[in-house]
Amino acid sequence: MRKLIVLIALFVYANSYSQEFTVLHINSSWNSRNDYKDINKIKGARIVKARLEDQQPSIRQQIKAVPVIFIYKNSNVIGRWDADISLKIKTPVEEMQEVIDNAKYTRVATN
């Protein structure tokens, strides 16, 4: 029985930590003063910041406003927030954290 409990605990541990979350923050250099300030408060995800000017044209065409934040789970987009007319993202960091927390226990469909 003890071996079974240890095996279940190992399975839960491996499954919960095998999911990789990435928060991608893209902004333009001319708008750097409007970077999302609370991005580093997000827990359980790798934070990546990038400049729009450094991206390939195919990526730049998909972005209509900066900054923009994407949350990925295992390379699939599970959340996106775009700047409003003020060129800022006004979404509370708790909303982004909730997307990650909820996605930890759900499966993302793959194509």
mmCIF file of C-alpha atoms in Angstrom:
data_model
loop_
_atom_site.group_PDB
_atom_site.id
_atom_site.type_symbol
_atom_site.label_atom_id
_atom_site.label_comp_id
_atom_site.label_asym_id
_atom_site.label_seq_id
_atom_site.Cartn_x
_atom_site.Cartn_y
_atom_site.Cartn_z
ATOM 1 C CA MET A 1 0.000 0.000 0.000
ATOM 2 C CA ARG A 2 2.824 2.391 0.849
ATOM 3 C CA LYS A 3 4.448 1.819 -2.548
ATOM 4 C CA LEU A 4 1.142 2.619 -4.237
ATOM 5 C CA ILE A 5 0.820 5.915 -2.347
ATOM 6 C CA VAL A 6 4.396 6.861 -3.269
ATOM 7 C CA LEU A 7 3.724 5.963 -6.909
ATOM 8 C CA ILE A 8 0.556 8.086 -6.990
ATOM 9 C CA ALA A 9 2.369 11.015 -5.347
ATOM 10 C CA LEU A 10 5.187 10.754 -7.905
ATOM 11 C CA PHE A 11 2.686 10.660 -10.757
ATOM 12 C CA VAL A 12 0.856 13.761 -9.476
ATOM 13 C CA TYR A 13 4.154 15.607 -8.977
ATOM 14 C CA ALA A 14 5.471 14.721 -12.450
ATOM 15 C CA ASN A 15 2.189 15.576 -14.132
ATOM 16 C CA SER A 16 1.794 18.941 -12.433
ATOM 17 C CA TYR A 17 5.348 20.083 -13.170
ATOM 18 C CA SER A 18 5.577 18.725 -16.719
ATOM 19 C CA GLN A 19 3.286 21.466 -18.033
ATOM 20 C CA GLU A 20 5.237 24.468 -19.138
ATOM 21 C CA PHE A 21 3.647 27.893 -18.966
ATOM 22 C CA THR A 22 5.188 30.872 -20.718
ATOM 23 C CA VAL A 23 4.092 34.489 -20.500
ATOM 24 C CA LEU A 24 5.218 36.420 -23.574
ATOM 25 C CA HIS A 25 5.190 40.220 -23.327
ATOM 26 C CA ILE A 26 5.722 42.028 -26.640
ATOM 27 C CA ASN A 27 6.072 45.779 -26.826
ATOM 28 C CA SER A 28 7.665 48.294 -29.130
ATOM 29 C CA SER A 29 10.731 50.308 -28.147
ATOM 30 C CA TRP A 30 8.854 53.591 -28.689
ATOM 31 C CA ASN A 31 6.215 52.441 -26.166
ATOM 32 C CA SER A 32 8.528 50.998 -23.516
ATOM 33 C CA ARG A 33 7.214 53.339 -20.822
ATOM 34 C CA ASN A 34 3.910 51.439 -21.107
ATOM 35 C CA ASP A 35 5.393 47.988 -20.431
ATOM 36 C CA TYR A 36 3.084 45.919 -18.224
ATOM 37 C CA LYS A 37 4.532 46.640 -14.786
ATOM 38 C CA ASP A 38 3.095 43.656 -12.890
ATOM 39 C CA ILE A 39 4.312 40.937 -15.272
ATOM 40 C CA ASN A 40 6.936 39.703 -12.805
ATOM 41 C CA LYS A 41 4.213 39.041 -10.215
ATOM 42 C CA ILE A 42 2.921 36.115 -12.274
ATOM 43 C CA LYS A 43 3.859 32.808 -10.635
ATOM 44 C CA GLY A 44 4.309 29.367 -12.152
ATOM 45 C CA ALA A 45 5.352 30.557 -15.601
ATOM 46 C CA ARG A 46 8.464 31.581 -17.451
ATOM 47 C CA ILE A 47 8.382 35.293 -18.326
ATOM 48 C CA VAL A 48 9.721 36.323 -21.745
ATOM 49 C CA LYS A 49 9.916 39.903 -22.976
ATOM 50 C CA ALA A 50 10.426 40.780 -26.625
ATOM 51 C CA ARG A 51 10.459 43.841 -28.844
ATOM 52 C CA LEU A 52 8.079 44.017 -31.775
ATOM 53 C CA GLU A 53 10.827 45.355 -34.028
ATOM 54 C CA ASP A 54 12.850 42.167 -33.513
ATOM 55 C CA GLN A 55 10.048 39.838 -34.634
ATOM 56 C CA GLN A 56 9.524 38.288 -38.045
ATOM 57 C CA PRO A 57 7.068 40.055 -40.380
ATOM 58 C CA SER A 58 4.546 37.220 -40.015
ATOM 59 C CA ILE A 59 4.401 37.822 -36.261
ATOM 60 C CA ARG A 60 4.348 41.622 -36.569
ATOM 61 C CA GLN A 61 1.313 41.398 -38.861
ATOM 62 C CA GLN A 62 -0.679 39.545 -36.188
ATOM 63 C CA ILE A 63 -0.134 42.259 -33.579
ATOM 64 C CA LYS A 64 -2.402 45.280 -33.923
ATOM 65 C CA ALA A 65 -1.604 47.036 -30.617
ATOM 66 C CA VAL A 66 1.327 47.075 -28.218
ATOM 67 C CA PRO A 67 1.966 45.939 -25.638
ATOM 68 C CA VAL A 68 0.425 42.514 -26.008
ATOM 69 C CA ILE A 69 0.687 39.592 -23.606
ATOM 70 C CA PHE A 70 0.267 35.944 -24.561
ATOM 71 C CA ILE A 71 0.107 33.047 -22.138
ATOM 72 C CA TYR A 72 1.150 29.686 -23.534
ATOM 73 C CA LYS A 73 0.658 26.246 -22.088
ATOM 74 C CA ASN A 74 2.868 23.689 -23.803
ATOM 75 C CA SER A 75 3.148 25.940 -26.912
ATOM 76 C CA ASN A 76 -0.619 26.575 -27.155
ATOM 77 C CA VAL A 77 -2.052 30.054 -26.566
ATOM 78 C CA ILE A 78 -4.433 29.993 -23.600
ATOM 79 C CA GLY A 79 -4.679 33.744 -23.016
ATOM 80 C CA ARG A 80 -4.117 37.036 -24.814
ATOM 81 C CA TRP A 81 -4.361 40.648 -23.679
ATOM 82 C CA ASP A 82 -3.887 43.632 -25.994
ATOM 83 C CA ALA A 83 -3.348 47.274 -25.138
ATOM 84 C CA ASP A 84 -6.292 49.611 -25.400
ATOM 85 C CA ILE A 85 -6.304 53.034 -27.048
ATOM 86 C CA SER A 86 -4.083 54.369 -24.235
ATOM 87 C CA LEU A 87 -1.360 51.927 -25.377
ATOM 88 C CA LYS A 88 -1.494 50.181 -21.986
ATOM 89 C CA ILE A 89 -2.791 46.849 -20.754
ATOM 90 C CA LYS A 90 -5.097 47.564 -17.840
ATOM 91 C CA THR A 91 -5.975 43.978 -16.987
ATOM 92 C CA PRO A 92 -5.254 43.063 -13.351
ATOM 93 C CA VAL A 93 -2.398 40.597 -12.915
ATOM 94 C CA GLU A 94 -4.768 38.402 -10.883
ATOM 95 C CA GLU A 95 -6.815 37.743 -14.030
ATOM 96 C CA MET A 96 -3.720 36.496 -15.872
ATOM 97 C CA GLN A 97 -2.668 34.399 -12.882
ATOM 98 C CA GLU A 98 -6.130 32.849 -12.787
ATOM 99 C CA VAL A 99 -5.768 31.703 -16.407
ATOM 100 C CA ILE A 100 -2.552 29.879 -15.490
ATOM 101 C CA ASP A 101 -3.953 28.439 -12.277
ATOM 102 C CA ASN A 102 -7.084 27.148 -14.022
ATOM 103 C CA ALA A 103 -5.083 25.692 -16.911
ATOM 104 C CA LYS A 104 -2.879 23.629 -14.607
ATOM 105 C CA TYR A 105 -5.628 21.068 -14.273
ATOM 106 C CA THR A 106 -7.137 21.153 -17.756
ATOM 107 C CA ARG A 107 -5.871 19.667 -20.967
ATOM 108 C CA VAL A 108 -5.208 21.819 -24.011
ATOM 109 C CA ALA A 109 -6.362 20.333 -27.294
ATOM 110 C CA THR A 110 -3.633 19.862 -29.875
ATOM 111 C CA ASN A 111 -4.143 20.143 -33.600
#
